[in-house]
XYZ file of C-alpha atoms in Angstrom:
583
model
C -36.388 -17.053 97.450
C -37.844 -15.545 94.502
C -41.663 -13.757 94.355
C -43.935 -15.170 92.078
C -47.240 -13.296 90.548
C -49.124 -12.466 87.852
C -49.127 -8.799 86.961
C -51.253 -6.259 84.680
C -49.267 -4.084 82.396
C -51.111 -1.658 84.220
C -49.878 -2.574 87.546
C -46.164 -1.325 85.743
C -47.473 2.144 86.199
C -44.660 4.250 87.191
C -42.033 1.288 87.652
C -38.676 2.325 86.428
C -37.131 -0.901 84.321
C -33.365 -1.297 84.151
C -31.204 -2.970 81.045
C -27.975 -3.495 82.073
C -24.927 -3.781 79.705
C -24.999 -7.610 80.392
C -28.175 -7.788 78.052
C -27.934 -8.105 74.007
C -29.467 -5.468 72.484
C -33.360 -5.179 71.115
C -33.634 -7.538 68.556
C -37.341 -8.406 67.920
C -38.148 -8.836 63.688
C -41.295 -6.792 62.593
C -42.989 -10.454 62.581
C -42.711 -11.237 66.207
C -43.845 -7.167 66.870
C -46.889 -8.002 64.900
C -47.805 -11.372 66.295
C -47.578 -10.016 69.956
C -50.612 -7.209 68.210
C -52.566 -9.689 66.837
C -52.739 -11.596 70.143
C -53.835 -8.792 71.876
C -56.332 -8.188 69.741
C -57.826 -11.473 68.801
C -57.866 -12.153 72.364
C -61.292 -11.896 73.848
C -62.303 -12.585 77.140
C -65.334 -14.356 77.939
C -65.059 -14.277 81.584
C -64.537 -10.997 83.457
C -61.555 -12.124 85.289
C -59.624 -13.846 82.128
C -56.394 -12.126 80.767
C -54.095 -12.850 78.397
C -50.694 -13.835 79.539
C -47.666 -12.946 78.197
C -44.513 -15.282 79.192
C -42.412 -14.785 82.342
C -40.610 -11.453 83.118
C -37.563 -11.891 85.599
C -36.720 -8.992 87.502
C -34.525 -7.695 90.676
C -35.008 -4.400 92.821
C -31.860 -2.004 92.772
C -31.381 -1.525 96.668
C -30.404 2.164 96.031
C -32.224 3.394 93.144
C -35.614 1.259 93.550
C -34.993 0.771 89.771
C -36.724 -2.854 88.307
C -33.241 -4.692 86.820
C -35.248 -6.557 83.932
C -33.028 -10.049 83.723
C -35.290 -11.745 81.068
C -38.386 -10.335 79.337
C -36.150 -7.446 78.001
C -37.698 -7.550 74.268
C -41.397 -8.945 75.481
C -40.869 -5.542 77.871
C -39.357 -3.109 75.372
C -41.934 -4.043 73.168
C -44.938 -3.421 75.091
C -43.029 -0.224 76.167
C -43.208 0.970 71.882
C -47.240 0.259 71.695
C -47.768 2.410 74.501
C -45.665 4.789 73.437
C -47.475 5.066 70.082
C -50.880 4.946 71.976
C -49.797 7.309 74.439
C -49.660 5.967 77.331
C -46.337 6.668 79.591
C -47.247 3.980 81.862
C -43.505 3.502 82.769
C -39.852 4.244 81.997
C -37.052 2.143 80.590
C -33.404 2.912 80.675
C -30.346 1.473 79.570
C -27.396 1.353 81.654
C -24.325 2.488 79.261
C -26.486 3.278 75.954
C -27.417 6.629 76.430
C -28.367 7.463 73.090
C -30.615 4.708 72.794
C -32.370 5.418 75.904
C -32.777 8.701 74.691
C -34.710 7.695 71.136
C -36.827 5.005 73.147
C -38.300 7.970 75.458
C -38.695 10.296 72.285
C -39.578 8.041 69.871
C -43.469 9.048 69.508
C -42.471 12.504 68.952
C -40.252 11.381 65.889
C -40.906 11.313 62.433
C -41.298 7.547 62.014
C -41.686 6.632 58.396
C -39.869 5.206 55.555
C -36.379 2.929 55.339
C -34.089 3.458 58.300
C -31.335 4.161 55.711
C -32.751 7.454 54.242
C -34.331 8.498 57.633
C -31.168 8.016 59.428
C -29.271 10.010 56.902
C -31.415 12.836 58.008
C -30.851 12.008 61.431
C -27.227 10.908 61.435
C -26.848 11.406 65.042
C -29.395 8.498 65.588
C -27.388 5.897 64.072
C -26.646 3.201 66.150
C -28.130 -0.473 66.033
C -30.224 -0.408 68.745
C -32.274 2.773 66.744
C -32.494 0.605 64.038
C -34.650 -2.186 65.578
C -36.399 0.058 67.591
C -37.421 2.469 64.552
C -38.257 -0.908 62.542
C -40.543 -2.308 65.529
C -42.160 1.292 65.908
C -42.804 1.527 62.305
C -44.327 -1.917 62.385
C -46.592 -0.684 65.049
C -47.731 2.055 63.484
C -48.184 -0.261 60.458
C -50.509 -2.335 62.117
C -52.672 -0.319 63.136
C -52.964 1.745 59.637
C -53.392 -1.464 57.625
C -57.290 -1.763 57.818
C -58.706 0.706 55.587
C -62.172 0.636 55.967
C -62.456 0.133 59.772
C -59.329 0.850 61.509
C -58.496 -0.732 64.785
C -59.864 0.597 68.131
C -56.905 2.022 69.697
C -58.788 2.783 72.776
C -60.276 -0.776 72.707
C -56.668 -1.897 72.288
C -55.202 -0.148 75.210
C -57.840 -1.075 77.504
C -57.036 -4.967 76.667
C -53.296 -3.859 77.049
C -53.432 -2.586 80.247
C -56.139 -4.404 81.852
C -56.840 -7.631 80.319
C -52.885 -8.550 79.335
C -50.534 -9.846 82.605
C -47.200 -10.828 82.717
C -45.833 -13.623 85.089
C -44.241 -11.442 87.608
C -40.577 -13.738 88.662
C -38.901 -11.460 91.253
C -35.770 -12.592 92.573
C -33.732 -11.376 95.830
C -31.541 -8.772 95.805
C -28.145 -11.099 96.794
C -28.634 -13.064 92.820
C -25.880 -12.564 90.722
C -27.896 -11.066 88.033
C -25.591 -11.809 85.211
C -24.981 -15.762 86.602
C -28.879 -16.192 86.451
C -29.142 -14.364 83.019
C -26.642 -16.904 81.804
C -28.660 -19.606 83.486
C -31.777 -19.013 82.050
C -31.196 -18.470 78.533
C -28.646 -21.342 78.123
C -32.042 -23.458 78.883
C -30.391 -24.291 82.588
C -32.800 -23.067 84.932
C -36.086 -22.906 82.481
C -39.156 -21.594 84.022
C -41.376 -24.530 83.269
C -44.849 -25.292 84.753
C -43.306 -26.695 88.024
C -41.490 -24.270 88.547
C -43.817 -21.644 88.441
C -46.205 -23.719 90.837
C -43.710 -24.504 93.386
C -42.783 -20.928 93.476
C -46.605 -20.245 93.925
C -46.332 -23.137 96.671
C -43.186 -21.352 98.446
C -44.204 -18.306 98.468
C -48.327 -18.573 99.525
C -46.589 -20.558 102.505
C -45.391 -16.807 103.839
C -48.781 -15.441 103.699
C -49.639 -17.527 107.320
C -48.957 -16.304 110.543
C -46.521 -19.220 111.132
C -42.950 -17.943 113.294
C -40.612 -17.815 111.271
C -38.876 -20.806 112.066
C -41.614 -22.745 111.357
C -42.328 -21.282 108.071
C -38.651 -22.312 107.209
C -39.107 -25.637 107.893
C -42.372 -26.485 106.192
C -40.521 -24.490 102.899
C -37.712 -26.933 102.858
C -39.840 -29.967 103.739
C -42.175 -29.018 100.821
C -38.841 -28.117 98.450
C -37.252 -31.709 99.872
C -40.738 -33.482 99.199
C -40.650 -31.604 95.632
C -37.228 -32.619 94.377
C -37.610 -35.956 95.444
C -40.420 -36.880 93.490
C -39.307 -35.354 90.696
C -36.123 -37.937 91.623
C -37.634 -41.047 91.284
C -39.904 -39.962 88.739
C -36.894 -39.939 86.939
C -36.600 -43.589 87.082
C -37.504 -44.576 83.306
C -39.540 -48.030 84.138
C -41.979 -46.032 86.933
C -42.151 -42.794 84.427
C -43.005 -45.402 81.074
C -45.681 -47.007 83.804
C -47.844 -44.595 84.029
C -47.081 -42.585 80.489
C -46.529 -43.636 76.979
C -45.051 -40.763 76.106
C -41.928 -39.160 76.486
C -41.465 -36.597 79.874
C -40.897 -32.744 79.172
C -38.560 -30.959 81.003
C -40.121 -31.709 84.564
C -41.404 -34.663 85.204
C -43.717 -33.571 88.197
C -45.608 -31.645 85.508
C -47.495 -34.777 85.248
C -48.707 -34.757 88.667
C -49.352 -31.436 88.581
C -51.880 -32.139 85.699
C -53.974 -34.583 87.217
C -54.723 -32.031 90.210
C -58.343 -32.026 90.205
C -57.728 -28.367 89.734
C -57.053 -28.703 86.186
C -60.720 -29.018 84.985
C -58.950 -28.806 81.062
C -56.384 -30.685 80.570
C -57.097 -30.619 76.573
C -56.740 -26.674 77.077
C -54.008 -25.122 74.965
C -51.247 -21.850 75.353
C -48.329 -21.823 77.459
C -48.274 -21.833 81.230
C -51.998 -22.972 81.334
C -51.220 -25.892 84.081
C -49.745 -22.738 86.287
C -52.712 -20.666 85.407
C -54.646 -23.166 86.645
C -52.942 -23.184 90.193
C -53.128 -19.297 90.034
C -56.571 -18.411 89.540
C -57.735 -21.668 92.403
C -55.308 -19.918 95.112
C -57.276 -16.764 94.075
C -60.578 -18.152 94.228
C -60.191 -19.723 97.200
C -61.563 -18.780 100.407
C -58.439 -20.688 102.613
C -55.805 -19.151 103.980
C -53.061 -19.228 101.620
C -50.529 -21.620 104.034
C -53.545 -23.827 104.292
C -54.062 -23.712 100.481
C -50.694 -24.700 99.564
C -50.871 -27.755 102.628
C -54.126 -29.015 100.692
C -53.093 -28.628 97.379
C -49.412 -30.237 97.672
C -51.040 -32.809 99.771
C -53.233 -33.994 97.011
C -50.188 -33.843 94.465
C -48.328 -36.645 97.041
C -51.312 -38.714 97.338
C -51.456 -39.101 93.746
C -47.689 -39.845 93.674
C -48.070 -42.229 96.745
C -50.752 -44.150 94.969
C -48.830 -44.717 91.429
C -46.051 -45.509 93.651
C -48.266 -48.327 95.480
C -49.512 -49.608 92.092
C -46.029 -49.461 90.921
C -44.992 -52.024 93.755
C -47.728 -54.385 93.019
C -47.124 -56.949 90.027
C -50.262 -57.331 89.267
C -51.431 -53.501 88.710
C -48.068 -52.815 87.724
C -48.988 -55.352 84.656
C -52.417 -54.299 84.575
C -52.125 -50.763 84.612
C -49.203 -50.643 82.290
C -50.676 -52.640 79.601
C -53.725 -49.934 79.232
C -51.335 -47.146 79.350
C -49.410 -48.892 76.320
C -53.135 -49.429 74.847
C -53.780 -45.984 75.108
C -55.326 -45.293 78.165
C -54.576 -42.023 80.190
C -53.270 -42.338 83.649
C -55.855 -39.961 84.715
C -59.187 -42.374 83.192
C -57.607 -44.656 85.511
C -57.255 -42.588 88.501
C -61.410 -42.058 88.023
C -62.102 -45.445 88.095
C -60.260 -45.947 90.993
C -62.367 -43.252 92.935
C -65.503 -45.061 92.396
C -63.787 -48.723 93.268
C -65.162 -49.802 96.548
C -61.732 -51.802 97.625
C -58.777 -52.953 95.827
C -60.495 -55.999 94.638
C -62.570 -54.286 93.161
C -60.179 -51.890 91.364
C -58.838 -54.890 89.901
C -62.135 -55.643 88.483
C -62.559 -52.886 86.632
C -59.041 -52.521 85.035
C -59.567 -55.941 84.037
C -63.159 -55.269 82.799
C -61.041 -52.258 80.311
C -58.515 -55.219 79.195
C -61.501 -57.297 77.935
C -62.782 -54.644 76.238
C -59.788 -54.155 74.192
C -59.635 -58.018 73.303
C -62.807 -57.694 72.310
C -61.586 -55.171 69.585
C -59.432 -57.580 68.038
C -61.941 -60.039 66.909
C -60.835 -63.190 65.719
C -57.596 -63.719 66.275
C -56.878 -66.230 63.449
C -57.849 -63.750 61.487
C -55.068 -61.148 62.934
C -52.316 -60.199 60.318
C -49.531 -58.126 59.717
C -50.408 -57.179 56.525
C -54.130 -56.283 56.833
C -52.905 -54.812 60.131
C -50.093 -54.687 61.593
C -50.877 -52.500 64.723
C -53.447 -54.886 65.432
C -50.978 -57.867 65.678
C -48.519 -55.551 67.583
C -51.487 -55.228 70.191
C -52.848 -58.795 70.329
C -48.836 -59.602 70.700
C -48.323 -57.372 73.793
C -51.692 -58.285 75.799
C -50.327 -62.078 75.053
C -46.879 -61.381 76.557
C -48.369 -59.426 79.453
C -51.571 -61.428 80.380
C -48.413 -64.923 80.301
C -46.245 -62.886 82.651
C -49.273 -62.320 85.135
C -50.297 -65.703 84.808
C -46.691 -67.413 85.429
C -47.050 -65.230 89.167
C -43.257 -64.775 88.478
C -42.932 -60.965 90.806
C -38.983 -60.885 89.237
C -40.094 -61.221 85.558
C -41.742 -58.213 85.408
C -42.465 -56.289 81.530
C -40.079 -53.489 81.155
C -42.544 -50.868 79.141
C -39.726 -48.206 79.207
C -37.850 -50.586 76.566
C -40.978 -51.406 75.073
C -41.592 -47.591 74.019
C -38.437 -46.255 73.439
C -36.435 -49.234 71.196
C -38.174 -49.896 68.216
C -40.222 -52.771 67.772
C -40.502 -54.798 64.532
C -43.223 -57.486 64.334
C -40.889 -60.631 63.735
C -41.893 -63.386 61.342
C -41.082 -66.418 62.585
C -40.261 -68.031 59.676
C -39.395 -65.982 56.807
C -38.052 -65.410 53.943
C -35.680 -63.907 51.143
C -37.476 -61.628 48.133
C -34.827 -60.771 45.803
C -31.760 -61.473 44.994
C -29.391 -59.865 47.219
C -31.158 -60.904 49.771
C -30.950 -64.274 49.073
C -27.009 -64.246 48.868
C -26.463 -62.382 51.944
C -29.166 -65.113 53.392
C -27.082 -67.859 51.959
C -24.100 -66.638 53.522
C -25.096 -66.074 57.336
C -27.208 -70.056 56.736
C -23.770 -70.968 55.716
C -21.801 -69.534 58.054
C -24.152 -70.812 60.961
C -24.239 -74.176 59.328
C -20.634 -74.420 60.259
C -20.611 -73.463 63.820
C -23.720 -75.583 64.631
C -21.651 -78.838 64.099
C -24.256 -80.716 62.439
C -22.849 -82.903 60.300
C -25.832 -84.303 58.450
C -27.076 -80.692 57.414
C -23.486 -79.314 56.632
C -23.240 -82.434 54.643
C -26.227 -82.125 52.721
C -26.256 -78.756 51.895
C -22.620 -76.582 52.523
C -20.911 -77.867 48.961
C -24.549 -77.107 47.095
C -24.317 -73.303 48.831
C -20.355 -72.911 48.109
C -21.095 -73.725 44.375
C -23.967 -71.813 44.170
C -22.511 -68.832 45.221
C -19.638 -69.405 43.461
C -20.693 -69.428 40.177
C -22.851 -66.120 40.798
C -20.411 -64.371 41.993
C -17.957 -65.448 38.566
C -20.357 -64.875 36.152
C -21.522 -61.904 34.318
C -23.864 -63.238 31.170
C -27.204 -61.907 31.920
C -28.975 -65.979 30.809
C -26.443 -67.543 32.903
C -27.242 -65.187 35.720
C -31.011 -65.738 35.899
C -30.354 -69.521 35.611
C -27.797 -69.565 38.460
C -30.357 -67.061 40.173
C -33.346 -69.664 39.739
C -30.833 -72.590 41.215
C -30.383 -70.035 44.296
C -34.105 -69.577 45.150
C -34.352 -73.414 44.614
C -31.641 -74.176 46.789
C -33.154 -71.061 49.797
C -36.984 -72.853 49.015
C -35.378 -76.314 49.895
C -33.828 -75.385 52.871
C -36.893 -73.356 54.084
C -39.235 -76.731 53.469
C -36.388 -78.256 55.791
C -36.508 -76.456 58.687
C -40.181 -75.115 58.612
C -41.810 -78.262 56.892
C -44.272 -75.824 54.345
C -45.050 -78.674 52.650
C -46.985 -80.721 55.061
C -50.182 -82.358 53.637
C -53.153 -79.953 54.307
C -51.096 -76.913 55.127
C -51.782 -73.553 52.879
C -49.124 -71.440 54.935
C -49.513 -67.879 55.290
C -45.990 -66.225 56.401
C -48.357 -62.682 57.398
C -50.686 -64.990 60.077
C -50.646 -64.273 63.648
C -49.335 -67.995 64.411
C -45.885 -67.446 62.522
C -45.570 -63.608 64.160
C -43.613 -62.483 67.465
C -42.831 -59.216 69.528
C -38.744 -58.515 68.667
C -36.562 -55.730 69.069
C -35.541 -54.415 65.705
C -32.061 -54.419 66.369
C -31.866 -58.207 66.614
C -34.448 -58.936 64.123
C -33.196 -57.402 61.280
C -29.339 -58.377 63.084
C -30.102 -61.605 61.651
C -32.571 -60.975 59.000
C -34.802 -63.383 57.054
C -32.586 -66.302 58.541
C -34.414 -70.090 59.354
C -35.634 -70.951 62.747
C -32.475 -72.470 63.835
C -30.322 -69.499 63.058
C -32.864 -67.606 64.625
C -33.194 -69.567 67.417
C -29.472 -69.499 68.219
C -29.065 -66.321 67.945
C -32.176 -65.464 70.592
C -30.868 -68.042 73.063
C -27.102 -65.779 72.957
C -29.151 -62.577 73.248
C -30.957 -63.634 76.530
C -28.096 -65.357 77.738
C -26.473 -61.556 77.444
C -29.291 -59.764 78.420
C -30.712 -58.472 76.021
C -34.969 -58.246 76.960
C -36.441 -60.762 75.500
C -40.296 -60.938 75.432
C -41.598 -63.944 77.488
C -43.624 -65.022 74.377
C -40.953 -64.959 71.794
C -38.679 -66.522 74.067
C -41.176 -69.623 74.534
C -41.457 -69.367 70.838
C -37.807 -70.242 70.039
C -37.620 -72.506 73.098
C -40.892 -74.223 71.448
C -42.488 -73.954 74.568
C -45.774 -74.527 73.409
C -45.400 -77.319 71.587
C -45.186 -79.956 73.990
C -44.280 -83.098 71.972
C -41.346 -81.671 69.297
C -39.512 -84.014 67.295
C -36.943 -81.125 65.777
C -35.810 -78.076 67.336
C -34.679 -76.991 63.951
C -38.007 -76.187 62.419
C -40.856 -74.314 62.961
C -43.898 -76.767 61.864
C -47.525 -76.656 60.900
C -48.215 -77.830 64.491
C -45.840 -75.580 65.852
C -47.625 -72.910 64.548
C -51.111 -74.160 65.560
C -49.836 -74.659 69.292
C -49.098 -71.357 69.397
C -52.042 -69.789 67.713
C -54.008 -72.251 69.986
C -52.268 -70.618 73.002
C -52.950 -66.997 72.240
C -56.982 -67.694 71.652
C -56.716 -69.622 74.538
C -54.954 -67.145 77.042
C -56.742 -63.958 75.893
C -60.032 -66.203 76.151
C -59.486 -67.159 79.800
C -58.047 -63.659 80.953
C -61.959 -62.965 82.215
C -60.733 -65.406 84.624
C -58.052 -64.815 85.908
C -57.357 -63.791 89.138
């Protein structure tokens, strides 16, 4: 099991570092030299005990020689080895296992002549020459750079060092002495084995458990429990619906990170850098006055209860529904975690997430107002607390909203009834009608209209005069606006249709809305029918839509009508009304 710590660059005094022959060569740019500088020196604590921290540094003792094999970190550590150098401090000592010559300008290389291109100093110093010199002479030079480049006040170098040495720490990853070394180099920097956030902290978690004065076979167990515990939430948080539950946003390399976040350790959760989660964990083991075994019990017991209690919403239809419709609103997990602190029972939990979902229809407004073209996230919203608030409602427990589809396949807002803008559009729309004409069987419409589309197209596609064109291209929109008033009767006395309003608009995957395009409501409808039959999710609303399930008394399946549309507006208002009551 590997030791995990954080370490001052100080702490490295007289540690012997090893590069093997394993390792590429130094290869940090003058850029990455200078950014590690400015770091340094912008950093500035406000605390006494803050540092800056420098990214993990994976090492293994050398049985024999004692010597620190450095297995990644290598240019963070060669680096930091150069400022010191230049400052000079000899704080400690890095060799290279077969490059002898470059070990030997490392060690020297603040008693050289630094200055210049590498070309013309090398040519002074032929014997020199090799490409490790080069980067280290360009690094050095960029050192020394830095700290010339401010005329008028030059930077503290004594300041500097003291920040260095005291105020700058390295995560300390020390591994046992049986790791392949060149196996777990390979590992880590082909991304395999990366040392995320969890990581780190169950590393912290393993290796605190050894501080106790538990036998040994004890110890050994509670390790493995905690690593079987570990790895097995990390498992099921793997399972896409639970993960797209409680987040509405994709998982980084660990999933447990999440977890791990809403510790009630993690006062800032805004905060920014790398490792700050783990720093977190860090600095409460060292503030606290536990033993460390009985630190690591408390804190990895409060990371399960928050998993056990997402899993126990998870379970439950209605928070599952509840819960993951604010997530998909925009709530954070965590916001709802606080309110269920302060809930008195589960009843009352309920309450309050319901209280949050009124809130947000109250945001919307009017709904008849609601469009996609003044705003189309608005509908999207109004559309998904519909389809969500009808699922909870029909107390089906097996239809249950799948919000990992939801966020990851993209979701067009489909109109109902549409329709064709230009002219391409409009043949490629007259072809699909035509060809779905013919499979429907019905002979009255393929009477009325197949010979009228055939000779249409016909003559379109034969003639080339630009007059004729826009004449046979006026008969084509007549011909799509005739068919439309067929099977969406537009025309009814009193109606002013508009195609953007929330009554002619449903929740669709784009793959099968734009599969069939600006197509009629029969086409449509056939097509969403097949798709369900297959499979395919279907949202419970847009399904009833196409099955006219909220128009009670339909004379034509074909068409979607004025009253269709005002059933269905009718049911929205009406739903998103009563959800105050619901219970």
């Amino acid at each position: 099991m590997a030791d995990l710590e954080l370490k001052a660059i100080k702490d490295f005094q007289n540690f012997h570092f090893l590069v093997k022959d394993y390792q590429r060569g130094y290869k940090w740019t003058g850029e990455e030299v200078k950014q590690l500088l400015d770091d340094i020196y912008e950093f500035e604590p406000q605390k006494e005990n803050e540092f800056y921290c420098l990214q993990p540094i994976v090492i293994k003792e050398e049985k024999v020689s004692k010597e620190k094999e450095l297995i990644d970190g290598q240019q963070r550590c060669t680096t930091i080895y150069l400022i010191l150098k230049y400052l000079g401090k000899d704080t400690f000592e890095l060799n290279y296992q077969t490059r002898e010559k470059s070990a030997e300008f490392i060690k020297e290389i603040d008693s050289l002549a630094i200055a210049g291109e590498w070309k013309d100093w090398v040519d002074a110093h032929p014997d020199k020459d090799n490409v490790d010199n080069y980067h280290f002479f360009e690094a050095y030079q960029t050192i020394q750079d830095w700290f010339a480049e401010e005329s008028e006040e030059s930077r503290d170098k004594k300041r500097f060092l003291d920040k260095l040495l005291n105020k700058t720490q390295v995560i300390w990853y020390e591994v046992e002495g049986n790791i392949d070394s060149i196996e777990l180099f390979t590992r880590i920097n082909s991304h395999k084995i990366p040392l995320t956030e969890a990581e780190l902290i169950k590393a912290l978690f393993l290796i605190n458990l050894k501080k106790g004065t538990k036998q040994s076979e004890v110890l050994q167990l509670q390790q493995n429990e905690i690593a079987q515990q570990w790895d097995r939430i990390e498992n099921e948080l793997q399972n896409k619906n639970f993960w797209y539950f409680i987040s509405h946003t994709a998982p980084g390399a660990t999933r447990i990170d999440k977890l791990l976040s809403l510790s009630t350790i993690f006062k800032d959760p805004d905060k920014i850098g790398e490792h700050a989660l783990f720093f977190a964990f860090e600095k409460d083991f060292k503030d606290s006055q536990k033993e460390a075994s009985q630190w690591v019990t408390n804190r990895w017991g409060e990371i399960k209860h928050i998993f056990q209690r997402f899993k126990e919403w998870y379970h439950d239809f209605e928070l599952y529904h509840l819960i993951g419709l604010l997530i998909h609103l925009g709530e954070d997990i965590d916001d709802i975690l606080s309110v269920k602190e302060k809930s008195t029972s589960k009843k009352d939990f309920k309450n309050h997430i319901k209280e949050k979902i009124c809130k947000e229809i109250e945001k919307i407004g009017d709904i008849r107002k609601v469009s996609y073209s003044k705003d189309r996230d608005k509908a999207k919203k109004t559309l998904l607390i519909f389809n969500i608030i009808s699922i909870l409602n029909s107390k089906d427990e097996i239809n249950r909203f799948p919000f990992y589809q939801y966020q990851n396949i993209s979701w067009d807002i489909e109109h109902i009834h549409a329709k064709a803008d230009n002219t391409k559009e409009q043949k490629e729309w007259l072809e699909e009608f035509k060809n779905w004409l013919l499979q429907s069987g019905n002979e009255e419409l393929i009477k009325k209209y197949s010979a009228r589309i055939e000779e249409v197209l016909a003559v379109e596609k034969n003639n080339n005069r630009e007059e004729d064109l826009k004449e046979e291209e006026d008969k084509m929109g007549t011909l799509i606006e005739d068919i439309y008033d067929n099977f969406s009767n537009t025309k009814e006395e009193g109606e002013a249709f508009d195609i953007d309003n929330l009554s002619n608009l449903a929740l669709l995957d784009s793959s099968t809305n734009r599969g069939y395009g600006k197509a009629p409501f029969p086409q449509k409808r056939t097509t969403i029918i097949k798709k369900d039959e297959e499979g395919t999710f279907i949202p419970l609303c847009t399904r009833n839509v196409f099955l006219k399930y909220y128009s009670p008394h339909t004379d034509s399946l074909l068409s979607w009508s004025a009253t269709d549309r005002k059933n269905y507006l009718d049911k929205i208002e009406e739903t998103l009304k009563n959800f105050k009551n619901y219970e």
